[in-house]
CSV table of C-alpha atoms and ligand atoms in Angstrom, one decimal:
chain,number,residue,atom,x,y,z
R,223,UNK,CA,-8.4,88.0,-13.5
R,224,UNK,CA,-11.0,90.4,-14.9
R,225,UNK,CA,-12.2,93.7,-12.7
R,226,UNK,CA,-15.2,95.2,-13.7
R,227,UNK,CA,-15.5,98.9,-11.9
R,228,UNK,CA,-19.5,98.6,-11.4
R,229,UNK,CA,-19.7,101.9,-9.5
R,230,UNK,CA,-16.9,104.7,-8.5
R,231,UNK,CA,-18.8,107.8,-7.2
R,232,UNK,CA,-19.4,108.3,-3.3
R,233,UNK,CA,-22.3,107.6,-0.9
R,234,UNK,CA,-25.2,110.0,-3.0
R,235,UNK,CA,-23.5,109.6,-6.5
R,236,UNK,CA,-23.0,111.6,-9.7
R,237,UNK,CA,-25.4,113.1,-10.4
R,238,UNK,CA,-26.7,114.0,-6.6
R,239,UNK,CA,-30.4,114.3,-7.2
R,240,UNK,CA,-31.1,117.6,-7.7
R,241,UNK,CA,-28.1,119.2,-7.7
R,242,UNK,CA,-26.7,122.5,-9.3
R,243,UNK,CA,-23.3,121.8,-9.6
R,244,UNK,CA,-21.6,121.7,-13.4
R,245,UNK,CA,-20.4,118.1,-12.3
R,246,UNK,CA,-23.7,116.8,-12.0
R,247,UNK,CA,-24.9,118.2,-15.4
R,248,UNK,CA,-21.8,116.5,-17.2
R,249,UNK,CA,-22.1,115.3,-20.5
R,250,UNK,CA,-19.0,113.2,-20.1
R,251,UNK,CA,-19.9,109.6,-18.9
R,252,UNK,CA,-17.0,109.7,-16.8
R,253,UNK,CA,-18.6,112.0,-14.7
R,254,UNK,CA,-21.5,109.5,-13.7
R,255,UNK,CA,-20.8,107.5,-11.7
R,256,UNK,CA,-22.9,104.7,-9.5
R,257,UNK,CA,-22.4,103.7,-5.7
R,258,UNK,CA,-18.8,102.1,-5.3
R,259,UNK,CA,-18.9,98.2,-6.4
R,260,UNK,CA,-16.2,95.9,-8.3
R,261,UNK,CA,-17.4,93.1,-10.2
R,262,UNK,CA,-14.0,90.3,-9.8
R,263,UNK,CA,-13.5,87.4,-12.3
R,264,UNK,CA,-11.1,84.6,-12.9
R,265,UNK,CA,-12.1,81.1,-14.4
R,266,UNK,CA,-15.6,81.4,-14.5
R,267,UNK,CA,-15.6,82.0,-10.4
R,268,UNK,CA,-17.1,85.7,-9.9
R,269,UNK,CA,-17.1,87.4,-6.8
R,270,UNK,CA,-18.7,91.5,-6.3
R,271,UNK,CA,-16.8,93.8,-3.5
R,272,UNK,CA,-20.3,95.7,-1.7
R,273,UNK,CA,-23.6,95.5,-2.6
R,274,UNK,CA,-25.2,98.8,-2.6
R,275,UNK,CA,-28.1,100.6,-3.8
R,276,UNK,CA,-27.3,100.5,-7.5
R,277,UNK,CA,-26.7,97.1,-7.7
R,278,UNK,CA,-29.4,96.0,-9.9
R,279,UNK,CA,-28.7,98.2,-12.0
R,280,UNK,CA,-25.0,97.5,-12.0
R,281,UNK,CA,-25.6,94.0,-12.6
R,282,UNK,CA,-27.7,94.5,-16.0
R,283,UNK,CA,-25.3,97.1,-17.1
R,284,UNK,CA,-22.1,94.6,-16.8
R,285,UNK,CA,-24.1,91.6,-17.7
R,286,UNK,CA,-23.3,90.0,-14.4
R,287,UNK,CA,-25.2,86.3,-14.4
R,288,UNK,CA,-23.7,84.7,-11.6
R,289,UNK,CA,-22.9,85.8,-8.1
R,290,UNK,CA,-20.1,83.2,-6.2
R,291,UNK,CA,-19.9,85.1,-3.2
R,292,UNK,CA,-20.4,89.0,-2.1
R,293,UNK,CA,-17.4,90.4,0.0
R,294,UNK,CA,-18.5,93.2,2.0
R,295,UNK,CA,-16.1,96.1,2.9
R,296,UNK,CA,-18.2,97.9,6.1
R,297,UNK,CA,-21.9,98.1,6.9
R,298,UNK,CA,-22.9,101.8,5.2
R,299,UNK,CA,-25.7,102.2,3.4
R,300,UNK,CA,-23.6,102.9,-0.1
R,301,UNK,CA,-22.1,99.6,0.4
R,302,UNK,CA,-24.9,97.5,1.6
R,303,UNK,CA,-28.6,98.7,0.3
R,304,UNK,CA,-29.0,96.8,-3.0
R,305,UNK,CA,-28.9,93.3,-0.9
R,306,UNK,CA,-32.7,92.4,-1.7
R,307,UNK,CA,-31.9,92.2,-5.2
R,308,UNK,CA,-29.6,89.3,-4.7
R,309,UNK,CA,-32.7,87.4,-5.7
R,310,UNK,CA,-32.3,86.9,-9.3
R,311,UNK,CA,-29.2,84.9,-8.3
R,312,UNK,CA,-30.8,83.1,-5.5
R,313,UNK,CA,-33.4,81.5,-7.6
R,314,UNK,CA,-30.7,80.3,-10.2
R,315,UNK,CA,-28.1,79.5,-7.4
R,316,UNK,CA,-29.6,78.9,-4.1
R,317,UNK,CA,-28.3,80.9,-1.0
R,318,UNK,CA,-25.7,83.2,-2.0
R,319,UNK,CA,-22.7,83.2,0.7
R,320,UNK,CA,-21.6,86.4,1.8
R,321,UNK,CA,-18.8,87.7,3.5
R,322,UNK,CA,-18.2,90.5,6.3
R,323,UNK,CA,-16.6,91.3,9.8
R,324,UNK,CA,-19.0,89.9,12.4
R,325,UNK,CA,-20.3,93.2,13.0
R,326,UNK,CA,-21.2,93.6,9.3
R,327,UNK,CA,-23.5,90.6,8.9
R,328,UNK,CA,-24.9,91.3,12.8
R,329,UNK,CA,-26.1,94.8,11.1
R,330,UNK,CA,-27.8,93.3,8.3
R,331,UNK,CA,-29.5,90.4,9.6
R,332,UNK,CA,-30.9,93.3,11.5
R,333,UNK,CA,-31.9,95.6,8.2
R,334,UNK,CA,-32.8,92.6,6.5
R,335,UNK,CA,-34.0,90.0,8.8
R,336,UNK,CA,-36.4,88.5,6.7
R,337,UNK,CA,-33.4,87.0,3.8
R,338,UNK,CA,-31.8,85.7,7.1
R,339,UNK,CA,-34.9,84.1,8.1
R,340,UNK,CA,-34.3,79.9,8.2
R,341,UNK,CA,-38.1,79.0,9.6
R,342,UNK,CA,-41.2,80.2,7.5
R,343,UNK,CA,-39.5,82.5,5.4
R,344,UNK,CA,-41.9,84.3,2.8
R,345,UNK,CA,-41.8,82.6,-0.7
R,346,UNK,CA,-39.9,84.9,-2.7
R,347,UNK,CA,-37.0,86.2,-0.3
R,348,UNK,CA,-33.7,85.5,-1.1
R,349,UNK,CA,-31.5,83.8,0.9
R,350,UNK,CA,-27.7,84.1,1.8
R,351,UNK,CA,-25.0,82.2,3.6
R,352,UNK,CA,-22.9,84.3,6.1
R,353,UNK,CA,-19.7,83.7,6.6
R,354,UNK,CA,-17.7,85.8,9.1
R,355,UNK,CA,-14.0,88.1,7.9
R,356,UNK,CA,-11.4,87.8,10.4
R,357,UNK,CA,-8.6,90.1,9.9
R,358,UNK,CA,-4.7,87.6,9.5
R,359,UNK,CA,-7.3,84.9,8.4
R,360,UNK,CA,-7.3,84.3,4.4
R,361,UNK,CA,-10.6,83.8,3.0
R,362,UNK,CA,-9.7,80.7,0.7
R,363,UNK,CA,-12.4,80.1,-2.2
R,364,UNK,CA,-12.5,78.5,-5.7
R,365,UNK,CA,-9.1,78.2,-5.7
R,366,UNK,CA,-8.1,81.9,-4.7
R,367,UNK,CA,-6.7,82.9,-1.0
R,368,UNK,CA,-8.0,86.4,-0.7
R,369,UNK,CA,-6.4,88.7,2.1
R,370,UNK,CA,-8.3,90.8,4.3
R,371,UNK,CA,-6.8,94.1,5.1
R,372,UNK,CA,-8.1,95.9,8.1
R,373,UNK,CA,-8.2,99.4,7.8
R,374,UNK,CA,-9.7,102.5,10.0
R,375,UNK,CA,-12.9,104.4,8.3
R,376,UNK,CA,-12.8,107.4,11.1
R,377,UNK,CA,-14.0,105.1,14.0
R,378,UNK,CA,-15.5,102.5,12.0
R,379,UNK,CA,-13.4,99.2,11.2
R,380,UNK,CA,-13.4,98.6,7.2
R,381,UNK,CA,-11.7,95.4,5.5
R,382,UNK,CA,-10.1,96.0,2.2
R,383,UNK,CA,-9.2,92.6,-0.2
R,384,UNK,CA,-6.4,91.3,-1.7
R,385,UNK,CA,-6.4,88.4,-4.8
R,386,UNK,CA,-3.5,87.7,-5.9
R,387,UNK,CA,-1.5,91.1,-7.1
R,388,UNK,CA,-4.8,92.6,-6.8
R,389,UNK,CA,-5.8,94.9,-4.0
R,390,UNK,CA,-9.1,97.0,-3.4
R,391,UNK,CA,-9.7,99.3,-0.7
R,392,UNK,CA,-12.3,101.8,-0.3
R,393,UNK,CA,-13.5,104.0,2.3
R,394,UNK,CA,-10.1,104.4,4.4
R,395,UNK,CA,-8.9,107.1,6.1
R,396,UNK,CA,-6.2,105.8,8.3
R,397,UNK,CA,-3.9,102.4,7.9
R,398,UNK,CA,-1.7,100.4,10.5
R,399,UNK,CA,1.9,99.7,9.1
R,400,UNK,CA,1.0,95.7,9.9
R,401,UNK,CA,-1.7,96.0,7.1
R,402,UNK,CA,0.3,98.2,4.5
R,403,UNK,CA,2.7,95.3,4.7
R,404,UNK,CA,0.2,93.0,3.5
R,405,UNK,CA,0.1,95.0,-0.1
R,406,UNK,CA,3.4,94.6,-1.1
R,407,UNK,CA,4.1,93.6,-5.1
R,408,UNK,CA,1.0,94.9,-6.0
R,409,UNK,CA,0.5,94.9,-9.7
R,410,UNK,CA,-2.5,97.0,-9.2
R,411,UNK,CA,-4.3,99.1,-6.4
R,412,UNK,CA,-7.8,100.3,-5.9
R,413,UNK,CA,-8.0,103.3,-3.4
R,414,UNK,CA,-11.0,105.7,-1.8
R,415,UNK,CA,-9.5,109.8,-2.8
R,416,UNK,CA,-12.8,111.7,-1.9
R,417,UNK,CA,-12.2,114.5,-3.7
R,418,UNK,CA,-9.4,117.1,-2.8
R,419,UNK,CA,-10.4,119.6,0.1
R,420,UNK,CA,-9.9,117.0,3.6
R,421,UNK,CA,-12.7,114.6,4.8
R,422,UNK,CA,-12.9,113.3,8.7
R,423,UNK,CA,-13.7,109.4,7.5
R,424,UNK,CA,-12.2,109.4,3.8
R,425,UNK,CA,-8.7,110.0,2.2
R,426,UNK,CA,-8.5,113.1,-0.1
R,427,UNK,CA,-6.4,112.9,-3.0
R,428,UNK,CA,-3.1,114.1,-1.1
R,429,UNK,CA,-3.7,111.1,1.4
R,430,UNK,CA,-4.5,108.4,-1.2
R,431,UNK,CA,-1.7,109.8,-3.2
R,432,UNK,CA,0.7,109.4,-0.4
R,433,UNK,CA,-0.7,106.0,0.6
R,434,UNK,CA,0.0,104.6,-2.9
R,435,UNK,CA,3.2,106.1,-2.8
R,436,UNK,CA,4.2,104.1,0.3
R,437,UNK,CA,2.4,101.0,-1.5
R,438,UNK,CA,4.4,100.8,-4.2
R,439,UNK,CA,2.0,99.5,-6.5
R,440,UNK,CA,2.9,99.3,-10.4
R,441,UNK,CA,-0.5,100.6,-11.0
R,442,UNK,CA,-3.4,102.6,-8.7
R,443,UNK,CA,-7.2,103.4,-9.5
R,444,UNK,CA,-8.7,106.1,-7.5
R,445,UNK,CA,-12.2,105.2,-6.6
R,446,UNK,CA,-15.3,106.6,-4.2
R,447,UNK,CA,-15.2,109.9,-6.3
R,448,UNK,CA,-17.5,113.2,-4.8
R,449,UNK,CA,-18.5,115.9,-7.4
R,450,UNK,CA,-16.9,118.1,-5.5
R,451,UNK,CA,-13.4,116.5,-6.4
R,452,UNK,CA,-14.4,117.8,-10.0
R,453,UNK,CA,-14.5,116.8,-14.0
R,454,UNK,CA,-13.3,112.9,-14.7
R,455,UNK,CA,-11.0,114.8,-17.6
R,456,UNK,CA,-9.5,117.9,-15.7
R,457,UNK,CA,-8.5,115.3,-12.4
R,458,UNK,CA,-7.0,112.8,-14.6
R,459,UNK,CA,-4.4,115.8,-15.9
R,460,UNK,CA,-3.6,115.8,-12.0
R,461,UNK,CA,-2.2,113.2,-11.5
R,462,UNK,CA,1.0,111.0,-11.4
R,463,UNK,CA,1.9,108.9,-14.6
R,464,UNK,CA,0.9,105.5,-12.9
R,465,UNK,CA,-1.9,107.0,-11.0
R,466,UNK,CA,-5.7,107.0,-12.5
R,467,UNK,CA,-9.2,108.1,-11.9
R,468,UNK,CA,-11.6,104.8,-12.2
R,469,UNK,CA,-14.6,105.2,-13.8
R,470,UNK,CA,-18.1,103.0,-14.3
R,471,UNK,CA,-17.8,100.2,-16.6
R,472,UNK,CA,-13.9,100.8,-16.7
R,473,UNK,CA,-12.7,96.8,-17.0
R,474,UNK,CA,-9.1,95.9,-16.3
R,475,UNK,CA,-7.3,92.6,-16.4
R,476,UNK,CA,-4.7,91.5,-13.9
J,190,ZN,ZN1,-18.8,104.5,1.1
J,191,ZN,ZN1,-18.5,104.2,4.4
């Protein structure tokens, strides 16, 4: 199985537009950093965790060509925007089958009712195929039984996924024991850490750092990375010997 990290950086990204701070005027790639996405691969089958608003561009960068399903994590904008450029795909593939908590694919039907759209749809739109997450259901799929794992985003309900020894949350801030349990013998973790100072909906790096130290896994990746947190290099020094900072285009195989 072959990760792709498409995008690691938090809801506005690095750079911010605008912005003054030394993070955002990095020379090191490492310090840009797209909308969170992950790109997943294993005999030819390719599925991509959240589709946000960097997605075209994320796809042309990893040289994406086919799309087997989307898995979506929660319904914010970071994780959802870039669905309109799902048509490339469409036109090769037909509808594209995405997957979500029923209150996921309830909110965007509503921002995009027209790719839901069965009768006189306008030439052109994509199309998708909904199919609806239930958390202690497995989502089985070209030959892979993927896990849901239900976690808390402040109020908001997020699912994380697990293939195999393979497990990628993002945008947790607080997890039921019942659901830790379900990421045991991980070979590798993917985590939110925001960046270190506490967040009301997102771990900080003491939280994530804690959670993966209850996990267990032989491997984590910190993802969903502020420019607050600071420089790709200086964090990396920070932190425990199995324990890294993900980065864009970072590719890992499992
Ligand atoms: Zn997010
Ligand atoms: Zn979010």
């Amino acid at each position: 199985m072959k990760v792709y990290f498409l995008g690691t950086g938090t809801s506005q990204g690095i750079p911010v537009i605008g912005s003054d701070h030394p993070v955002c005027h990095s020379q090191d790639q490492k310090d840009k950093r797209l909308r969170v996405s992950i790109w997943v691969e294993w005999d030819n089958n390719s599925f991509v965790i959240d589709c946000g608003p960097d997605f075209r561009q994320q796809m042309l960068t990893s040289g994406c060509s086919k799309i087997d399903a989307i898995l979506f994590t929660h319904e914010h904008s970071d994780h959802t925007t870039g669905l309109d450029d799902i048509r490339p795909f469409f036109f090769k593939q037909g509808n594209i089958p995405i997957y979500g908590h029923e209150r996921v694919l309830k909110n965007l039907k509503k921002r995009f009712d027209y790719i839901f759209e069965t009768e006189n749809k306008y030439p052109g739109s994509p199309g998708v195929f909904p199919i609806e997450v239930e958390n202690n259901v497995l989502i089985e799929s070209h030959s892979k039984k993927i896990i849901p794992i239900n976690a808390m985003h402040g109020d908001l309900q997020v699912f994380g996924y697990r293939f195999d020894n393979f497990a990628y949350l993002t945008d947790v801030k607080t997890i039921e024991t019942t659901e830790i349990n379900k990421l045991k013998n991980l070979d590798v973790l993917v985590i939110n850490a925001l960046r270190e100072d506490a967040h009301n909906t997102h771990f900080n790096l003491q939280e994530a750092l804690g959670f993966i130290n209850i996990v267990q896994p032989k491997k984590a990746y910190l993802t969903h990375i502020s420019h607050t947190f600071g420089f790709h290099e200086e964090i990396q020094k920070k932190l425990p010997e199995n324990v890294f900072l993900a980065y864009d285009n970072l590719i890992i195989n499992i």
